[in-house]
């Protein structure tokens, strides 16, 4: 572990929770941030706060990004998203066959704000839990975007500061890889995973039917481990 510090984007979900504990092993101090962008379910932000406390981070802040709610027409933020009988979100207006859970510009905005926050905290590392292995083709979860964004942050931030590095440890991990990784990271990480909320309905444990719950369940099943969230309420 180095004494360098890192800003971790903590959504309260499975991926960012595991990333938080990965970051704890890599860096001396962790500043966790969560974004309030008008998510339909406040339980994610509450989970992020509980997980940050459990991880004993140096700081935890919720940053307001309400502009995303004004811009987005996503089932995660708007009240018009409909849950189909099959459990998947249907919306004929979403381009490129993306699910309506896609919020255009979300990670672009998140990483831009995280970069500014890192400069404020004199941090040179940002950790984000994006993965291109399992996600539904979200373009801002792909390695190409993260690489380009890392370059943009270096170009955008003050030259006197050391360059900021973006770490995306989940980028090439499958859901089952993530489960094994969380298990290896120890008891606190596993306990925190029990607090995480990934369900599109904001439930903990999840509804078991939405696409996010199905993905999470499949990961634990293939990994051969029980989801610690199943024991929570
Ligand atoms: Zn669910």
CSV table of C-alpha atoms and ligand atoms in Angstrom, one decimal:
chain,number,residue,atom,x,y,z
A,1,UNK,CA,0.0,0.0,0.0
A,2,UNK,CA,1.3,3.4,-0.9
A,3,UNK,CA,0.5,6.7,0.9
A,4,UNK,CA,-1.0,8.0,-2.2
A,5,UNK,CA,-4.7,8.8,-2.0
A,6,UNK,CA,-7.5,8.0,-4.4
A,7,UNK,CA,-11.0,9.3,-5.2
A,8,UNK,CA,-13.4,6.4,-5.5
A,9,UNK,CA,-16.7,6.8,-7.3
A,10,UNK,CA,-19.1,4.9,-5.0
A,11,UNK,CA,-22.6,4.4,-6.3
A,12,UNK,CA,-23.6,2.0,-3.6
A,13,UNK,CA,-23.7,-0.9,-6.1
A,14,UNK,CA,-21.8,-4.2,-6.3
A,15,UNK,CA,-19.0,-3.0,-8.7
A,16,UNK,CA,-18.1,0.2,-7.0
A,17,UNK,CA,-18.2,-1.4,-3.5
A,18,UNK,CA,-15.7,-4.0,-4.6
A,19,UNK,CA,-13.6,-1.3,-6.2
A,20,UNK,CA,-13.6,0.7,-3.0
A,21,UNK,CA,-12.0,-2.2,-1.1
A,22,UNK,CA,-9.6,-2.9,-4.0
A,23,UNK,CA,-8.6,0.8,-3.7
A,24,UNK,CA,-8.1,0.4,0.1
A,25,UNK,CA,-5.4,-2.2,-0.6
A,26,UNK,CA,-3.7,0.1,-3.2
A,27,UNK,CA,-3.8,3.5,-1.6
A,28,UNK,CA,-3.2,5.1,1.8
A,29,UNK,CA,-6.3,7.3,1.9
A,30,UNK,CA,-9.6,7.0,0.2
A,31,UNK,CA,-12.0,9.9,-0.6
A,32,UNK,CA,-15.3,8.3,-1.7
A,33,UNK,CA,-17.8,10.3,-3.6
A,34,UNK,CA,-21.4,9.5,-4.7
A,35,UNK,CA,-23.5,11.4,-7.1
A,36,UNK,CA,-27.1,12.5,-6.5
A,37,UNK,CA,-28.6,12.8,-10.0
A,38,UNK,CA,-32.2,12.3,-9.1
A,39,UNK,CA,-32.0,8.5,-9.0
A,40,UNK,CA,-35.5,7.1,-8.6
A,41,UNK,CA,-34.3,5.1,-5.6
A,42,UNK,CA,-32.6,6.9,-2.7
A,43,UNK,CA,-31.6,3.5,-1.3
A,44,UNK,CA,-28.4,3.5,-3.5
A,45,UNK,CA,-27.1,6.7,-1.9
A,46,UNK,CA,-28.0,5.4,1.6
A,47,UNK,CA,-26.1,2.2,0.8
A,48,UNK,CA,-23.1,4.2,-0.4
A,49,UNK,CA,-23.0,6.1,2.9
A,50,UNK,CA,-23.2,2.8,4.9
A,51,UNK,CA,-20.5,1.2,2.8
A,52,UNK,CA,-18.2,4.2,3.1
A,53,UNK,CA,-18.6,4.1,6.9
A,54,UNK,CA,-17.8,0.4,7.0
A,55,UNK,CA,-14.7,0.9,4.8
A,56,UNK,CA,-13.6,3.7,7.2
A,57,UNK,CA,-12.8,6.1,4.3
A,58,UNK,CA,-11.0,9.4,5.0
A,59,UNK,CA,-14.0,11.3,3.6
A,60,UNK,CA,-17.4,10.6,1.9
A,61,UNK,CA,-19.4,13.2,0.1
A,62,UNK,CA,-22.5,13.2,-2.0
A,63,UNK,CA,-22.2,15.6,-4.9
A,64,UNK,CA,-25.3,17.0,-6.6
A,65,UNK,CA,-25.6,16.4,-10.3
A,66,UNK,CA,-29.3,17.1,-10.8
A,67,UNK,CA,-28.6,18.3,-14.3
A,68,UNK,CA,-28.6,14.6,-15.4
A,69,UNK,CA,-32.2,14.3,-14.4
A,70,UNK,CA,-33.1,17.3,-16.5
A,71,UNK,CA,-31.3,15.8,-19.5
A,72,UNK,CA,-31.9,12.1,-19.3
A,73,UNK,CA,-34.9,10.0,-20.3
A,74,UNK,CA,-33.7,6.9,-18.6
A,75,UNK,CA,-35.7,4.4,-16.6
A,76,UNK,CA,-33.3,4.9,-13.8
A,77,UNK,CA,-34.1,8.6,-13.4
A,78,UNK,CA,-37.4,9.4,-15.1
A,79,UNK,CA,-40.8,8.4,-13.9
A,80,UNK,CA,-41.9,7.4,-17.4
A,81,UNK,CA,-39.7,4.3,-17.7
A,82,UNK,CA,-41.9,1.2,-17.9
A,83,UNK,CA,-41.0,-2.2,-16.6
A,84,UNK,CA,-42.1,-4.8,-19.1
A,85,UNK,CA,-43.8,-8.0,-18.0
A,86,UNK,CA,-40.5,-9.9,-18.8
A,87,UNK,CA,-38.8,-7.7,-16.3
A,88,UNK,CA,-36.7,-5.7,-18.9
A,89,UNK,CA,-37.1,-2.1,-19.6
A,90,UNK,CA,-38.6,-1.3,-23.0
A,91,UNK,CA,-38.2,1.9,-24.8
A,92,UNK,CA,-38.3,2.3,-28.6
A,93,UNK,CA,-36.7,5.7,-28.4
A,94,UNK,CA,-33.4,4.6,-27.0
A,95,UNK,CA,-30.7,4.6,-29.8
A,96,UNK,CA,-28.4,1.8,-30.8
A,97,UNK,CA,-30.5,-0.8,-28.9
A,98,UNK,CA,-29.2,0.4,-25.6
A,99,UNK,CA,-31.4,-0.4,-22.5
A,100,UNK,CA,-33.3,2.5,-21.0
A,101,UNK,CA,-31.1,2.2,-18.0
A,102,UNK,CA,-28.4,4.0,-20.1
A,103,UNK,CA,-28.0,7.6,-19.0
A,104,UNK,CA,-26.3,9.5,-21.9
A,105,UNK,CA,-23.2,11.4,-20.7
A,106,UNK,CA,-23.3,10.0,-17.2
A,107,UNK,CA,-19.7,8.6,-16.8
A,108,UNK,CA,-18.4,11.6,-18.9
A,109,UNK,CA,-19.9,13.9,-16.3
A,110,UNK,CA,-19.0,11.7,-13.3
A,111,UNK,CA,-15.3,11.5,-14.3
A,112,UNK,CA,-15.1,15.2,-15.1
A,113,UNK,CA,-16.4,16.1,-11.7
A,114,UNK,CA,-14.2,13.4,-10.1
A,115,UNK,CA,-11.2,15.0,-11.8
A,116,UNK,CA,-12.0,18.4,-10.4
A,117,UNK,CA,-12.6,16.8,-7.0
A,118,UNK,CA,-9.3,15.0,-7.1
A,119,UNK,CA,-7.5,18.3,-7.8
A,120,UNK,CA,-9.3,19.8,-4.8
A,121,UNK,CA,-8.2,16.9,-2.6
A,122,UNK,CA,-4.7,16.8,-4.1
A,123,UNK,CA,-5.3,13.2,-5.3
A,124,UNK,CA,-3.7,11.8,-8.4
A,125,UNK,CA,-5.9,8.6,-8.7
A,126,UNK,CA,-9.5,8.0,-9.5
A,127,UNK,CA,-11.1,4.6,-9.2
A,128,UNK,CA,-14.3,3.7,-11.1
A,129,UNK,CA,-16.1,0.4,-11.2
A,130,UNK,CA,-17.0,0.3,-14.9
A,131,UNK,CA,-16.8,-3.0,-16.8
A,132,UNK,CA,-17.1,-3.7,-20.5
A,133,UNK,CA,-17.3,-7.4,-19.9
A,134,UNK,CA,-20.9,-7.7,-18.7
A,135,UNK,CA,-22.6,-4.4,-19.4
A,136,UNK,CA,-25.3,-4.0,-21.9
A,137,UNK,CA,-23.1,-2.1,-24.4
A,138,UNK,CA,-23.0,1.1,-22.5
A,139,UNK,CA,-20.4,3.1,-24.5
A,140,UNK,CA,-19.1,5.0,-21.5
A,141,UNK,CA,-18.2,1.7,-19.7
A,142,UNK,CA,-15.7,0.7,-22.4
A,143,UNK,CA,-12.0,0.8,-22.2
A,144,UNK,CA,-11.8,3.2,-25.2
A,145,UNK,CA,-13.8,5.8,-23.3
A,146,UNK,CA,-11.8,5.5,-20.1
A,147,UNK,CA,-8.5,5.8,-22.0
A,148,UNK,CA,-9.7,8.9,-23.8
A,149,UNK,CA,-11.1,10.4,-20.6
A,150,UNK,CA,-7.8,9.8,-18.8
A,151,UNK,CA,-6.1,11.8,-21.6
A,152,UNK,CA,-8.7,14.6,-21.3
A,153,UNK,CA,-8.3,14.9,-17.6
A,154,UNK,CA,-4.5,15.2,-17.9
A,155,UNK,CA,-5.0,17.9,-20.6
A,156,UNK,CA,-7.7,19.7,-18.6
A,157,UNK,CA,-6.2,19.9,-15.1
A,158,UNK,CA,-3.6,22.3,-13.9
A,159,UNK,CA,-0.1,21.5,-15.2
A,160,UNK,CA,1.4,22.0,-11.7
A,161,UNK,CA,-0.5,19.0,-10.4
A,162,UNK,CA,0.8,15.5,-11.1
A,163,UNK,CA,-1.2,13.8,-13.8
A,164,UNK,CA,-4.4,12.0,-12.7
A,165,UNK,CA,-4.6,8.3,-13.4
A,166,UNK,CA,-8.0,6.5,-13.8
A,167,UNK,CA,-8.1,3.0,-12.5
A,168,UNK,CA,-10.9,0.7,-13.7
A,169,UNK,CA,-10.1,-2.6,-12.0
A,170,UNK,CA,-13.4,-4.2,-13.2
A,171,UNK,CA,-12.9,-3.4,-16.8
A,172,UNK,CA,-12.3,-6.9,-18.0
A,173,UNK,CA,-13.8,-8.8,-15.1
A,174,UNK,CA,-16.9,-10.9,-15.5
A,175,UNK,CA,-19.5,-10.8,-12.8
A,176,UNK,CA,-18.2,-14.1,-11.3
A,177,UNK,CA,-14.6,-12.7,-11.4
A,178,UNK,CA,-16.0,-9.7,-9.4
A,179,UNK,CA,-17.5,-12.0,-6.8
A,180,UNK,CA,-14.3,-13.9,-6.3
A,181,UNK,CA,-12.3,-10.7,-6.2
A,182,UNK,CA,-14.7,-9.3,-3.4
A,183,UNK,CA,-14.2,-12.6,-1.5
A,184,UNK,CA,-10.4,-12.3,-1.7
A,185,UNK,CA,-10.6,-8.7,-0.5
A,186,UNK,CA,-11.8,-9.9,2.9
A,187,UNK,CA,-14.6,-9.9,5.4
A,188,UNK,CA,-15.3,-6.2,5.4
A,189,UNK,CA,-15.6,-6.2,1.6
A,190,UNK,CA,-18.0,-9.1,1.8
A,191,UNK,CA,-20.1,-7.5,4.5
A,192,UNK,CA,-20.2,-4.3,2.4
A,193,UNK,CA,-21.4,-6.3,-0.6
A,194,UNK,CA,-24.3,-7.3,1.6
A,195,UNK,CA,-25.2,-3.7,1.9
A,196,UNK,CA,-24.9,-2.9,-1.8
A,197,UNK,CA,-27.9,-2.1,-3.9
A,198,UNK,CA,-27.9,-3.0,-7.6
A,199,UNK,CA,-31.6,-3.6,-8.2
A,200,UNK,CA,-33.4,-1.3,-10.6
A,201,UNK,CA,-36.2,-1.2,-8.1
A,202,UNK,CA,-33.8,-0.1,-5.4
A,203,UNK,CA,-34.5,-3.2,-3.2
A,204,UNK,CA,-32.0,-4.9,-0.9
A,205,UNK,CA,-32.0,-7.8,-1.3
A,206,UNK,CA,-32.9,-7.3,-4.9
A,207,UNK,CA,-36.2,-8.0,-6.6
A,208,UNK,CA,-34.5,-10.9,-8.4
A,209,UNK,CA,-36.3,-10.1,-11.7
A,210,UNK,CA,-34.8,-6.9,-13.1
A,211,UNK,CA,-31.9,-7.2,-15.6
A,212,UNK,CA,-29.4,-6.0,-12.9
A,213,UNK,CA,-30.6,-8.5,-10.3
A,214,UNK,CA,-30.5,-11.3,-12.9
A,215,UNK,CA,-26.9,-10.4,-13.8
A,216,UNK,CA,-25.9,-10.2,-10.1
A,217,UNK,CA,-27.5,-13.6,-9.3
A,218,UNK,CA,-25.8,-15.2,-12.3
A,219,UNK,CA,-22.4,-14.0,-11.1
A,220,UNK,CA,-22.8,-15.4,-7.6
A,221,UNK,CA,-24.2,-18.6,-9.0
A,222,UNK,CA,-21.3,-19.2,-11.4
A,223,UNK,CA,-18.9,-18.2,-8.6
A,224,UNK,CA,-20.5,-20.8,-6.4
A,225,UNK,CA,-21.0,-18.3,-3.5
A,226,UNK,CA,-24.1,-17.0,-1.8
A,227,UNK,CA,-24.8,-13.3,-2.2
A,228,UNK,CA,-24.3,-11.7,1.2
A,229,UNK,CA,-27.2,-9.3,0.5
A,230,UNK,CA,-29.6,-12.2,0.7
A,231,UNK,CA,-29.1,-12.3,4.4
A,232,UNK,CA,-29.8,-8.6,4.9
A,233,UNK,CA,-33.1,-6.8,5.0
B,1,LIG,ZN1,-34.0,-6.0,-9.1
